[in-house]
GROMACS .gro file of C-alpha atoms in nm:
model
  508
    1UNK     CA    1   0.008  -0.014   0.002
    2UNK     CA    2   0.148   0.334  -0.120
    3UNK     CA    3   0.167   0.618   0.140
    4UNK     CA    4  -0.098   0.804  -0.070
    5UNK     CA    5  -0.344   0.574   0.006
    6UNK     CA    6  -0.315   0.571   0.382
    7UNK     CA    7  -0.607   0.753   0.556
    8UNK     CA    8  -0.501   1.070   0.733
    9UNK     CA    9  -0.785   1.040   1.030
   10UNK     CA   10  -0.886   0.813   1.274
   11UNK     CA   11  -1.199   0.597   1.190
   12UNK     CA   12  -1.542   0.696   1.356
   13UNK     CA   13  -1.799   0.436   1.461
   14UNK     CA   14  -1.961   0.432   1.159
   15UNK     CA   15  -1.684   0.398   0.949
   16UNK     CA   16  -1.563   0.139   1.180
   17UNK     CA   17  -1.878  -0.122   1.128
   18UNK     CA   18  -1.847  -0.043   0.776
   19UNK     CA   19  -1.493  -0.171   0.774
   20UNK     CA   20  -1.618  -0.509   0.888
   21UNK     CA   21  -1.777  -0.570   0.562
   22UNK     CA   22  -1.501  -0.724   0.381
   23UNK     CA   23  -1.565  -1.052   0.299
   24UNK     CA   24  -1.376  -1.210   0.601
   25UNK     CA   25  -1.440  -1.576   0.655
   26UNK     CA   26  -1.618  -1.593   1.041
   27UNK     CA   27  -1.827  -1.920   1.100
   28UNK     CA   28  -2.091  -1.943   1.380
   29UNK     CA   29  -2.364  -2.191   1.417
   30UNK     CA   30  -2.226  -2.376   1.097
   31UNK     CA   31  -2.281  -2.119   0.860
   32UNK     CA   32  -2.045  -1.828   0.743
   33UNK     CA   33  -2.150  -1.528   0.870
   34UNK     CA   34  -2.208  -1.246   0.597
   35UNK     CA   35  -2.209  -0.919   0.793
   36UNK     CA   36  -2.062  -0.951   1.157
   37UNK     CA   37  -2.168  -0.578   1.216
   38UNK     CA   38  -2.509  -0.669   1.219
   39UNK     CA   39  -2.511  -1.029   1.318
   40UNK     CA   40  -2.713  -1.083   1.657
   41UNK     CA   41  -2.394  -1.290   1.781
   42UNK     CA   42  -2.186  -0.973   1.726
   43UNK     CA   43  -2.392  -0.656   1.677
   44UNK     CA   44  -2.384  -0.511   2.015
   45UNK     CA   45  -1.994  -0.570   2.077
   46UNK     CA   46  -1.928  -0.417   1.742
   47UNK     CA   47  -2.136  -0.115   1.869
   48UNK     CA   48  -1.944  -0.107   2.207
   49UNK     CA   49  -1.623  -0.088   1.974
   50UNK     CA   50  -1.785   0.173   1.734
   51UNK     CA   51  -1.845   0.399   2.077
   52UNK     CA   52  -1.478   0.381   2.115
   53UNK     CA   53  -1.405   0.530   1.762
   54UNK     CA   54  -1.690   0.763   1.813
   55UNK     CA   55  -1.483   0.914   2.138
   56UNK     CA   56  -1.181   0.968   1.917
   57UNK     CA   57  -1.391   1.248   1.754
   58UNK     CA   58  -1.573   1.378   2.079
   59UNK     CA   59  -1.456   1.755   2.149
   60UNK     CA   60  -1.478   1.644   2.535
   61UNK     CA   61  -1.257   1.348   2.502
   62UNK     CA   62  -1.047   1.413   2.210
   63UNK     CA   63  -0.782   1.599   2.396
   64UNK     CA   64  -0.752   1.281   2.641
   65UNK     CA   65  -0.750   1.049   2.352
   66UNK     CA   66  -0.571   1.191   2.096
   67UNK     CA   67  -0.201   1.325   2.021
   68UNK     CA   68   0.008   1.417   1.692
   69UNK     CA   69   0.328   1.169   1.692
   70UNK     CA   70   0.685   1.262   1.562
   71UNK     CA   71   0.580   1.158   1.219
   72UNK     CA   72   0.276   1.429   1.194
   73UNK     CA   73   0.025   1.164   1.222
   74UNK     CA   74  -0.298   1.228   1.448
   75UNK     CA   75  -0.360   0.914   1.636
   76UNK     CA   76  -0.475   0.763   1.985
   77UNK     CA   77  -0.198   0.853   2.246
   78UNK     CA   78  -0.125   0.470   2.328
   79UNK     CA   79  -0.092   0.404   1.959
   80UNK     CA   80   0.211   0.609   1.928
   81UNK     CA   81   0.574   0.524   2.098
   82UNK     CA   82   0.663   0.693   2.400
   83UNK     CA   83   0.967   0.892   2.446
   84UNK     CA   84   0.913   1.008   2.806
   85UNK     CA   85   0.722   0.941   3.149
   86UNK     CA   86   0.526   1.206   3.070
   87UNK     CA   87   0.422   1.022   2.734
   88UNK     CA   88   0.334   0.702   2.919
   89UNK     CA   89   0.129   0.900   3.193
   90UNK     CA   90  -0.093   1.077   2.893
   91UNK     CA   91  -0.105   0.704   2.741
   92UNK     CA   92  -0.232   0.591   3.096
   93UNK     CA   93  -0.510   0.875   3.082
   94UNK     CA   94  -0.614   0.781   2.734
   95UNK     CA   95  -0.611   0.402   2.798
   96UNK     CA   96  -0.818   0.454   3.108
   97UNK     CA   97  -1.072   0.696   2.923
   98UNK     CA   98  -1.165   0.415   2.649
   99UNK     CA   99  -1.170   0.118   2.913
  100UNK     CA  100  -1.433   0.329   3.146
  101UNK     CA  101  -1.664   0.295   2.819
  102UNK     CA  102  -1.680  -0.069   2.886
  103UNK     CA  103  -1.620  -0.047   3.272
  104UNK     CA  104  -1.299  -0.273   3.222
  105UNK     CA  105  -1.474  -0.570   3.075
  106UNK     CA  106  -1.344  -0.564   2.725
  107UNK     CA  107  -0.955  -0.646   2.732
  108UNK     CA  108  -0.879  -0.703   2.380
  109UNK     CA  109  -0.991  -0.365   2.240
  110UNK     CA  110  -0.801  -0.168   1.985
  111UNK     CA  111  -0.537  -0.023   2.246
  112UNK     CA  112  -0.437  -0.384   2.344
  113UNK     CA  113  -0.254  -0.450   1.993
  114UNK     CA  114  -0.088  -0.092   1.996
  115UNK     CA  115   0.105  -0.243   2.271
  116UNK     CA  116   0.341  -0.380   2.002
  117UNK     CA  117   0.213  -0.188   1.691
  118UNK     CA  118   0.357   0.127   1.825
  119UNK     CA  119   0.715  -0.018   1.861
  120UNK     CA  120   0.713  -0.047   1.519
  121UNK     CA  121   0.776   0.299   1.447
  122UNK     CA  122   1.051   0.332   1.720
  123UNK     CA  123   1.279   0.122   1.523
  124UNK     CA  124   1.148  -0.018   1.207
  125UNK     CA  125   1.524  -0.160   1.145
  126UNK     CA  126   1.518  -0.372   1.439
  127UNK     CA  127   1.267  -0.599   1.205
  128UNK     CA  128   1.533  -0.578   0.914
  129UNK     CA  129   1.514  -0.690   0.613
  130UNK     CA  130   1.152  -0.614   0.687
  131UNK     CA  131   1.194  -0.280   0.833
  132UNK     CA  132   0.980  -0.092   0.548
  133UNK     CA  133   0.712  -0.286   0.635
  134UNK     CA  134   0.708  -0.219   1.015
  135UNK     CA  135   0.740   0.147   0.899
  136UNK     CA  136   0.462   0.109   0.667
  137UNK     CA  137   0.216  -0.091   0.883
  138UNK     CA  138   0.272   0.175   1.151
  139UNK     CA  139   0.163   0.461   0.929
  140UNK     CA  140  -0.151   0.287   0.829
  141UNK     CA  141  -0.242   0.167   1.172
  142UNK     CA  142  -0.151   0.498   1.360
  143UNK     CA  143  -0.325   0.719   1.116
  144UNK     CA  144  -0.647   0.492   1.101
  145UNK     CA  145  -0.641   0.373   1.459
  146UNK     CA  146  -0.698   0.036   1.353
  147UNK     CA  147  -0.828  -0.262   1.519
  148UNK     CA  148  -0.572  -0.582   1.530
  149UNK     CA  149  -0.651  -0.910   1.693
  150UNK     CA  150  -0.353  -1.145   1.847
  151UNK     CA  151  -0.302  -1.489   1.812
  152UNK     CA  152   0.043  -1.631   1.965
  153UNK     CA  153  -0.062  -1.961   2.122
  154UNK     CA  154  -0.055  -2.306   1.961
  155UNK     CA  155  -0.390  -2.528   2.004
  156UNK     CA  156  -0.376  -2.748   2.328
  157UNK     CA  157  -0.251  -3.069   2.127
  158UNK     CA  158   0.071  -3.291   2.073
  159UNK     CA  159   0.257  -3.053   2.303
  160UNK     CA  160   0.477  -3.344   2.444
  161UNK     CA  161   0.623  -3.360   2.087
  162UNK     CA  162   0.897  -3.135   1.900
  163UNK     CA  163   0.757  -2.843   1.737
  164UNK     CA  164   0.821  -2.931   1.381
  165UNK     CA  165   0.674  -3.265   1.454
  166UNK     CA  166   0.340  -3.094   1.465
  167UNK     CA  167   0.313  -2.952   1.116
  168UNK     CA  168  -0.045  -3.076   1.070
  169UNK     CA  169  -0.165  -2.836   1.341
  170UNK     CA  170   0.060  -2.562   1.415
  171UNK     CA  171   0.131  -2.248   1.189
  172UNK     CA  172   0.431  -2.287   0.944
  173UNK     CA  173   0.531  -2.164   0.607
  174UNK     CA  174   0.450  -2.397   0.338
  175UNK     CA  175   0.583  -2.238   0.033
  176UNK     CA  176   0.771  -1.909  -0.091
  177UNK     CA  177   0.721  -1.722  -0.382
  178UNK     CA  178   0.845  -1.405  -0.502
  179UNK     CA  179   0.523  -1.214  -0.411
  180UNK     CA  180   0.495  -1.369  -0.054
  181UNK     CA  181   0.468  -1.685   0.147
  182UNK     CA  182   0.189  -1.949   0.208
  183UNK     CA  183   0.114  -2.053   0.546
  184UNK     CA  184  -0.096  -2.341   0.704
  185UNK     CA  185  -0.222  -2.429   1.072
  186UNK     CA  186  -0.423  -2.290   1.352
  187UNK     CA  187  -0.355  -2.034   1.646
  188UNK     CA  188  -0.554  -1.929   1.959
  189UNK     CA  189  -0.701  -1.768   2.124
  190UNK     CA  190  -0.849  -1.506   1.850
  191UNK     CA  191  -1.017  -1.307   2.108
  192UNK     CA  192  -1.268  -1.058   1.935
  193UNK     CA  193  -1.080  -1.129   1.618
  194UNK     CA  194  -1.442  -1.138   1.409
  195UNK     CA  195  -1.459  -0.760   1.474
  196UNK     CA  196  -1.074  -0.658   1.393
  197UNK     CA  197  -0.913  -0.551   1.103
  198UNK     CA  198  -0.600  -0.798   1.068
  199UNK     CA  199  -0.425  -1.064   1.284
  200UNK     CA  200  -0.094  -1.051   1.420
  201UNK     CA  201   0.067  -1.363   1.421
  202UNK     CA  202   0.394  -1.488   1.621
  203UNK     CA  203   0.501  -1.723   1.895
  204UNK     CA  204   0.444  -1.620   2.243
  205UNK     CA  205   0.738  -1.657   2.494
  206UNK     CA  206   0.675  -2.034   2.591
  207UNK     CA  207   0.623  -2.117   2.233
  208UNK     CA  208   0.934  -1.975   2.103
  209UNK     CA  209   1.153  -2.127   2.391
  210UNK     CA  210   1.091  -2.477   2.217
  211UNK     CA  211   1.203  -2.375   1.894
  212UNK     CA  212   1.522  -2.547   1.784
  213UNK     CA  213   1.750  -2.384   1.525
  214UNK     CA  214   1.794  -2.624   1.223
  215UNK     CA  215   1.449  -2.751   1.265
  216UNK     CA  216   1.217  -2.509   1.346
  217UNK     CA  217   1.262  -2.225   1.106
  218UNK     CA  218   0.927  -2.290   0.919
  219UNK     CA  219   0.758  -2.199   1.240
  220UNK     CA  220   0.951  -1.905   1.324
  221UNK     CA  221   0.727  -1.640   1.197
  222UNK     CA  222   0.595  -1.295   1.267
  223UNK     CA  223   0.333  -1.163   1.019
  224UNK     CA  224   0.002  -0.959   0.973
  225UNK     CA  225  -0.275  -1.093   0.794
  226UNK     CA  226  -0.555  -0.862   0.679
  227UNK     CA  227  -0.916  -1.021   0.780
  228UNK     CA  228  -1.034  -1.054   0.427
  229UNK     CA  229  -0.710  -1.272   0.347
  230UNK     CA  230  -0.838  -1.563   0.156
  231UNK     CA  231  -0.752  -1.888   0.333
  232UNK     CA  232  -0.818  -1.699   0.699
  233UNK     CA  233  -1.079  -1.888   0.882
  234UNK     CA  234  -1.235  -1.806   1.233
  235UNK     CA  235  -1.430  -2.071   1.402
  236UNK     CA  236  -1.615  -1.887   1.690
  237UNK     CA  237  -1.700  -1.999   2.034
  238UNK     CA  238  -2.085  -1.976   2.161
  239UNK     CA  239  -2.203  -1.622   2.171
  240UNK     CA  240  -2.354  -1.471   2.551
  241UNK     CA  241  -2.471  -1.176   2.345
  242UNK     CA  242  -2.694  -1.413   2.143
  243UNK     CA  243  -2.801  -1.573   2.461
  244UNK     CA  244  -2.877  -1.259   2.639
  245UNK     CA  245  -3.265  -1.174   2.642
  246UNK     CA  246  -3.249  -0.827   2.758
  247UNK     CA  247  -3.009  -0.574   2.883
  248UNK     CA  248  -3.205  -0.553   3.217
  249UNK     CA  249  -3.112  -0.914   3.296
  250UNK     CA  250  -2.805  -0.934   3.129
  251UNK     CA  251  -2.649  -0.589   3.132
  252UNK     CA  252  -2.270  -0.698   3.072
  253UNK     CA  253  -2.271  -1.019   2.814
  254UNK     CA  254  -2.528  -0.830   2.609
  255UNK     CA  255  -2.303  -0.566   2.512
  256UNK     CA  256  -1.960  -0.658   2.605
  257UNK     CA  257  -1.888  -1.022   2.494
  258UNK     CA  258  -1.532  -1.053   2.346
  259UNK     CA  259  -1.596  -1.349   2.156
  260UNK     CA  260  -1.302  -1.587   2.112
  261UNK     CA  261  -1.229  -1.807   1.829
  262UNK     CA  262  -0.990  -2.043   1.687
  263UNK     CA  263  -0.808  -1.898   1.373
  264UNK     CA  264  -0.693  -2.115   1.098
  265UNK     CA  265  -0.470  -2.054   0.803
  266UNK     CA  266  -0.550  -2.300   0.520
  267UNK     CA  267  -0.283  -2.227   0.250
  268UNK     CA  268  -0.331  -1.833   0.313
  269UNK     CA  269  -0.101  -1.625   0.116
  270UNK     CA  270   0.047  -1.362   0.313
  271UNK     CA  271   0.245  -1.065   0.068
  272UNK     CA  272   0.604  -0.992   0.187
  273UNK     CA  273   0.510  -0.655   0.321
  274UNK     CA  274   0.310  -0.789   0.561
  275UNK     CA  275   0.628  -1.001   0.715
  276UNK     CA  276   0.787  -0.885   1.018
  277UNK     CA  277   1.029  -1.163   1.066
  278UNK     CA  278   1.045  -1.497   0.865
  279UNK     CA  279   1.221  -1.838   0.955
  280UNK     CA  280   1.419  -1.644   1.209
  281UNK     CA  281   1.445  -1.858   1.523
  282UNK     CA  282   1.640  -1.588   1.718
  283UNK     CA  283   1.420  -1.328   1.628
  284UNK     CA  284   1.100  -1.538   1.738
  285UNK     CA  285   1.266  -1.596   2.052
  286UNK     CA  286   1.357  -1.217   2.135
  287UNK     CA  287   1.081  -1.029   2.040
  288UNK     CA  288   0.833  -1.087   2.286
  289UNK     CA  289   1.060  -0.874   2.537
  290UNK     CA  290   1.282  -0.705   2.317
  291UNK     CA  291   1.066  -0.529   2.127
  292UNK     CA  292   0.850  -0.372   2.425
  293UNK     CA  293   0.534  -0.539   2.354
  294UNK     CA  294   0.568  -0.742   2.678
  295UNK     CA  295   0.602  -0.407   2.882
  296UNK     CA  296   0.332  -0.229   2.701
  297UNK     CA  297   0.071  -0.515   2.698
  298UNK     CA  298   0.109  -0.540   3.073
  299UNK     CA  299   0.045  -0.186   3.130
  300UNK     CA  300  -0.272  -0.149   2.943
  301UNK     CA  301  -0.391  -0.463   3.094
  302UNK     CA  302  -0.291  -0.328   3.423
  303UNK     CA  303  -0.498   0.004   3.363
  304UNK     CA  304  -0.795  -0.203   3.236
  305UNK     CA  305  -0.793  -0.432   3.532
  306UNK     CA  306  -0.783  -0.132   3.779
  307UNK     CA  307  -1.094   0.022   3.591
  308UNK     CA  308  -1.262  -0.322   3.608
  309UNK     CA  309  -1.190  -0.294   3.990
  310UNK     CA  310  -1.319   0.064   4.019
  311UNK     CA  311  -1.649  -0.100   3.902
  312UNK     CA  312  -1.633  -0.414   4.120
  313UNK     CA  313  -1.564  -0.193   4.449
  314UNK     CA  314  -1.895   0.014   4.334
  315UNK     CA  315  -2.093  -0.304   4.286
  316UNK     CA  316  -1.997  -0.463   4.599
  317UNK     CA  317  -2.087  -0.130   4.791
  318UNK     CA  318  -2.400  -0.113   4.643
  319UNK     CA  319  -2.489  -0.499   4.693
  320UNK     CA  320  -2.358  -0.422   5.073
  321UNK     CA  321  -2.579  -0.129   5.126
  322UNK     CA  322  -2.887  -0.312   4.975
  323UNK     CA  323  -2.852  -0.597   5.208
  324UNK     CA  324  -2.812  -0.366   5.541
  325UNK     CA  325  -2.482  -0.511   5.598
  326UNK     CA  326  -2.206  -0.250   5.505
  327UNK     CA  327  -2.199  -0.148   5.855
  328UNK     CA  328  -2.076  -0.455   5.991
  329UNK     CA  329  -1.727  -0.465   6.094
  330UNK     CA  330  -1.639  -0.804   5.945
  331UNK     CA  331  -1.789  -0.701   5.632
  332UNK     CA  332  -1.590  -0.356   5.611
  333UNK     CA  333  -1.286  -0.549   5.662
  334UNK     CA  334  -1.329  -0.772   5.336
  335UNK     CA  335  -1.472  -0.472   5.141
  336UNK     CA  336  -1.156  -0.275   5.223
  337UNK     CA  337  -0.927  -0.564   5.108
  338UNK     CA  338  -1.128  -0.526   4.761
  339UNK     CA  339  -1.065  -0.147   4.781
  340UNK     CA  340  -0.688  -0.186   4.864
  341UNK     CA  341  -0.643  -0.448   4.577
  342UNK     CA  342  -0.763  -0.177   4.346
  343UNK     CA  343  -0.545   0.081   4.490
  344UNK     CA  344  -0.264  -0.145   4.434
  345UNK     CA  345  -0.315  -0.174   4.056
  346UNK     CA  346  -0.351   0.188   4.015
  347UNK     CA  347  -0.005   0.224   4.230
  348UNK     CA  348   0.166  -0.022   3.988
  349UNK     CA  349   0.033   0.152   3.688
  350UNK     CA  350   0.164   0.494   3.780
  351UNK     CA  351   0.476   0.327   3.869
  352UNK     CA  352   0.509   0.173   3.539
  353UNK     CA  353   0.481   0.502   3.376
  354UNK     CA  354   0.695   0.716   3.593
  355UNK     CA  355   0.977   0.475   3.613
  356UNK     CA  356   1.046   0.318   3.245
  357UNK     CA  357   1.332   0.190   3.083
  358UNK     CA  358   1.507   0.260   2.720
  359UNK     CA  359   1.361   0.054   2.439
  360UNK     CA  360   1.406   0.039   2.073
  361UNK     CA  361   1.498   0.388   1.904
  362UNK     CA  362   1.531   0.598   2.216
  363UNK     CA  363   1.134   0.508   2.322
  364UNK     CA  364   1.084   0.419   2.685
  365UNK     CA  365   0.852   0.138   2.799
  366UNK     CA  366   0.738   0.038   3.160
  367UNK     CA  367   1.011  -0.144   3.338
  368UNK     CA  368   1.008  -0.526   3.247
  369UNK     CA  369   1.000  -0.609   3.601
  370UNK     CA  370   0.715  -0.427   3.698
  371UNK     CA  371   0.530  -0.552   3.401
  372UNK     CA  372   0.625  -0.921   3.485
  373UNK     CA  373   0.469  -0.842   3.850
  374UNK     CA  374   0.158  -0.709   3.691
  375UNK     CA  375   0.122  -1.003   3.456
  376UNK     CA  376   0.110  -1.226   3.745
  377UNK     CA  377  -0.111  -1.021   3.989
  378UNK     CA  378  -0.362  -0.906   3.726
  379UNK     CA  379  -0.428  -1.276   3.642
  380UNK     CA  380  -0.482  -1.451   3.963
  381UNK     CA  381  -0.649  -1.133   4.140
  382UNK     CA  382  -0.991  -1.208   3.991
  383UNK     CA  383  -1.008  -1.544   4.197
  384UNK     CA  384  -0.997  -1.316   4.498
  385UNK     CA  385  -1.256  -1.060   4.364
  386UNK     CA  386  -1.502  -1.334   4.327
  387UNK     CA  387  -1.431  -1.485   4.666
  388UNK     CA  388  -1.501  -1.175   4.828
  389UNK     CA  389  -1.833  -1.140   4.652
  390UNK     CA  390  -1.940  -1.457   4.742
  391UNK     CA  391  -1.826  -1.459   5.129
  392UNK     CA  392  -1.994  -1.128   5.160
  393UNK     CA  393  -2.306  -1.144   4.936
  394UNK     CA  394  -2.405  -1.533   4.988
  395UNK     CA  395  -2.726  -1.578   4.823
  396UNK     CA  396  -2.847  -1.248   4.749
  397UNK     CA  397  -2.745  -1.248   4.387
  398UNK     CA  398  -3.011  -1.555   4.346
  399UNK     CA  399  -3.294  -1.352   4.522
  400UNK     CA  400  -3.418  -1.185   4.206
  401UNK     CA  401  -3.670  -1.301   3.954
  402UNK     CA  402  -3.656  -1.531   3.604
  403UNK     CA  403  -3.710  -1.204   3.376
  404UNK     CA  404  -3.783  -0.836   3.348
  405UNK     CA  405  -4.105  -0.968   3.236
  406UNK     CA  406  -4.210  -1.081   3.583
  407UNK     CA  407  -4.178  -0.702   3.689
  408UNK     CA  408  -4.400  -0.607   3.384
  409UNK     CA  409  -4.687  -0.863   3.503
  410UNK     CA  410  -4.942  -0.632   3.678
  411UNK     CA  411  -5.048  -0.948   3.929
  412UNK     CA  412  -4.705  -1.019   4.050
  413UNK     CA  413  -4.553  -0.647   4.054
  414UNK     CA  414  -4.724  -0.579   4.414
  415UNK     CA  415  -4.571  -0.893   4.536
  416UNK     CA  416  -4.231  -0.821   4.399
  417UNK     CA  417  -4.231  -0.475   4.535
  418UNK     CA  418  -4.295  -0.580   4.886
  419UNK     CA  419  -4.100  -0.901   4.949
  420UNK     CA  420  -3.773  -0.841   4.715
  421UNK     CA  421  -3.700  -0.490   4.801
  422UNK     CA  422  -3.379  -0.396   4.914
  423UNK     CA  423  -3.285  -0.174   5.231
  424UNK     CA  424  -3.371   0.164   5.119
  425UNK     CA  425  -3.423   0.094   4.770
  426UNK     CA  426  -3.745  -0.047   4.587
  427UNK     CA  427  -3.742  -0.404   4.432
  428UNK     CA  428  -3.700  -0.333   4.092
  429UNK     CA  429  -3.376  -0.131   4.172
  430UNK     CA  430  -3.247  -0.418   4.391
  431UNK     CA  431  -3.335  -0.655   4.145
  432UNK     CA  432  -3.174  -0.480   3.851
  433UNK     CA  433  -2.856  -0.429   4.100
  434UNK     CA  434  -2.840  -0.826   4.134
  435UNK     CA  435  -2.878  -0.891   3.794
  436UNK     CA  436  -2.588  -0.699   3.745
  437UNK     CA  437  -2.376  -0.872   4.036
  438UNK     CA  438  -2.489  -1.230   3.848
  439UNK     CA  439  -2.381  -1.091   3.522
  440UNK     CA  440  -2.064  -0.998   3.682
  441UNK     CA  441  -1.946  -1.288   3.912
  442UNK     CA  442  -2.154  -1.591   3.828
  443UNK     CA  443  -2.273  -1.620   3.474
  444UNK     CA  444  -2.151  -1.791   3.183
  445UNK     CA  445  -2.007  -1.453   3.083
  446UNK     CA  446  -1.853  -1.420   3.408
  447UNK     CA  447  -1.700  -1.782   3.383
  448UNK     CA  448  -1.543  -1.683   3.074
  449UNK     CA  449  -1.378  -1.394   3.243
  450UNK     CA  450  -1.273  -1.562   3.514
  451UNK     CA  451  -1.078  -1.787   3.260
  452UNK     CA  452  -0.966  -1.494   3.059
  453UNK     CA  453  -0.805  -1.315   3.364
  454UNK     CA  454  -0.608  -1.620   3.453
  455UNK     CA  455  -0.506  -1.731   3.135
  456UNK     CA  456  -0.459  -1.450   2.898
  457UNK     CA  457  -0.126  -1.337   2.961
  458UNK     CA  458   0.048  -1.697   2.962
  459UNK     CA  459   0.008  -2.004   3.111
  460UNK     CA  460   0.017  -2.038   3.478
  461UNK     CA  461   0.412  -2.161   3.485
  462UNK     CA  462   0.528  -1.954   3.214
  463UNK     CA  463   0.437  -1.614   3.418
  464UNK     CA  464   0.659  -1.718   3.693
  465UNK     CA  465   0.941  -1.883   3.442
  466UNK     CA  466   0.970  -1.562   3.263
  467UNK     CA  467   1.015  -1.383   3.563
  468UNK     CA  468   1.293  -1.590   3.681
  469UNK     CA  469   1.486  -1.608   3.367
  470UNK     CA  470   1.481  -1.247   3.300
  471UNK     CA  471   1.579  -1.174   3.672
  472UNK     CA  472   1.894  -1.375   3.595
  473UNK     CA  473   1.952  -1.214   3.200
  474UNK     CA  474   1.933  -0.878   3.305
  475UNK     CA  475   2.170  -0.909   3.642
  476UNK     CA  476   1.881  -0.867   3.879
  477UNK     CA  477   1.959  -1.202   4.048
  478UNK     CA  478   2.317  -1.159   4.087
  479UNK     CA  479   2.204  -0.844   4.268
  480UNK     CA  480   1.971  -1.025   4.503
  481UNK     CA  481   2.240  -1.264   4.588
  482UNK     CA  482   2.527  -0.986   4.635
  483UNK     CA  483   2.306  -0.849   4.884
  484UNK     CA  484   2.296  -1.172   5.087
  485UNK     CA  485   2.678  -1.200   5.054
  486UNK     CA  486   2.730  -0.860   5.162
  487UNK     CA  487   2.563  -0.949   5.479
  488UNK     CA  488   2.728  -1.259   5.538
  489UNK     CA  489   3.060  -1.101   5.507
  490UNK     CA  490   3.003  -0.863   5.804
  491UNK     CA  491   3.061  -1.168   6.057
  492UNK     CA  492   3.244  -1.510   6.096
  493UNK     CA  493   3.308  -1.743   6.372
  494UNK     CA  494   3.504  -1.477   6.547
  495UNK     CA  495   3.237  -1.220   6.563
  496UNK     CA  496   3.180  -0.896   6.366
  497UNK     CA  497   3.417  -0.818   6.073
  498UNK     CA  498   3.269  -0.430   6.052
  499UNK     CA  499   3.324  -0.185   6.341
  500UNK     CA  500   2.938  -0.107   6.380
  501UNK     CA  501   2.853  -0.386   6.620
  502UNK     CA  502   2.981  -0.514   6.956
  503UNK     CA  503   2.953  -0.900   7.059
  504UNK     CA  504   2.857  -1.037   7.364
  505UNK     CA  505   3.045  -1.397   7.386
  506UNK     CA  506   2.842  -1.645   7.594
  507UNK     CA  507   2.968  -1.650   7.942
  508UNK     CA  508   3.141  -1.264   7.900
   0.00000   0.00000   0.00000
């Protein structure tokens, strides 16, 4: 694509919805979806994303969300590389402003993949000999504020075998031509992919760690595939949005369901201009951390989780007030734990912005150690959130009605109003509140969120293994041990070896 064809402004909501009508191969319920923007399994989620795009053009939000980068491109603040702590602080506010529009319930919004795509501009030649591809993709991506999905995990099959022995499943190059490459294989989990503009395809740290030089070059790829790419097929999971009967009964799942999919390449053609790494085992192993992607995606995820915890704190407090238990000491203790957890994530997000480290091309990214900590604690904190809700609210979320229709029945309404009221609030308001609690904590939508929060940043062991290995690679482990060595060097069998302390020998 030439520079003349690159749009010079960010998409608005209507343009975004129209951009989804490109012939993509999305399958749901045994049929190919002709128009994802209007299909009942996706249409409200699509409009939740369209709302983000409209916000880019809202005079009241534009200053927080938008900036002009070093190349004169007007884009979302997190879509551009950061060159100072101030840049990261401003990006933090832009991410938070977008995330508040979905109350933290949509994690794979367009700013998620900005975690990586912004790094393309900082040092395109890091991707040599595909540096011009990186530069071109950044210009198109940033100027239009495109929405990319992200697939870096192999399907959970034959993981006990060497990578190159699973060519029937894992993504690999099958043919090279003058115009590009043909790839075949599957990746997961393509969250929100049906509503995106392109797929970013690579290997995560756990997968890349298994690559062997001389054997796995066909799998060592980093590329982008536009959603209309022939041979790119999405198989979607069931839609919680489709099952939602009304916003009163399913207020979150009816509009914020990020459908997950398995993405399959069936001899799909990828032009050379969309390739960033080709048959390069070392680059595939390094890009996850070296590119700055890891540091930045955990920055976005931490802010999103902080917004989600703001929401959950409010939801818990309102539930306790409705039950009349908000004044109990033990209840306040547990609610205080949730508030403290919320405070922790906001503090971590601020530290990630204010204490960055150098990255490609003179840019800065959140410090890797902070990002690794955020990766772990954002993942398992959600289980504790659910435990607090379950222990404090008990069976209250069950005490509702089957449907909004019960409240519209004139024979039932007086009985409901009397017996299902809350403390200081009428029955309709109490039921509305606890249906929101149910959708957030107990519904099928909520169950998927529990799985998402635990696994989206990597498998349980890999999170800790990465932190362990990076501590050794970056000299932190040596520093830890040196501190202990220093402590032990100050004494021996004869007593203190430094003059600061005295020693009373036994019997003296």
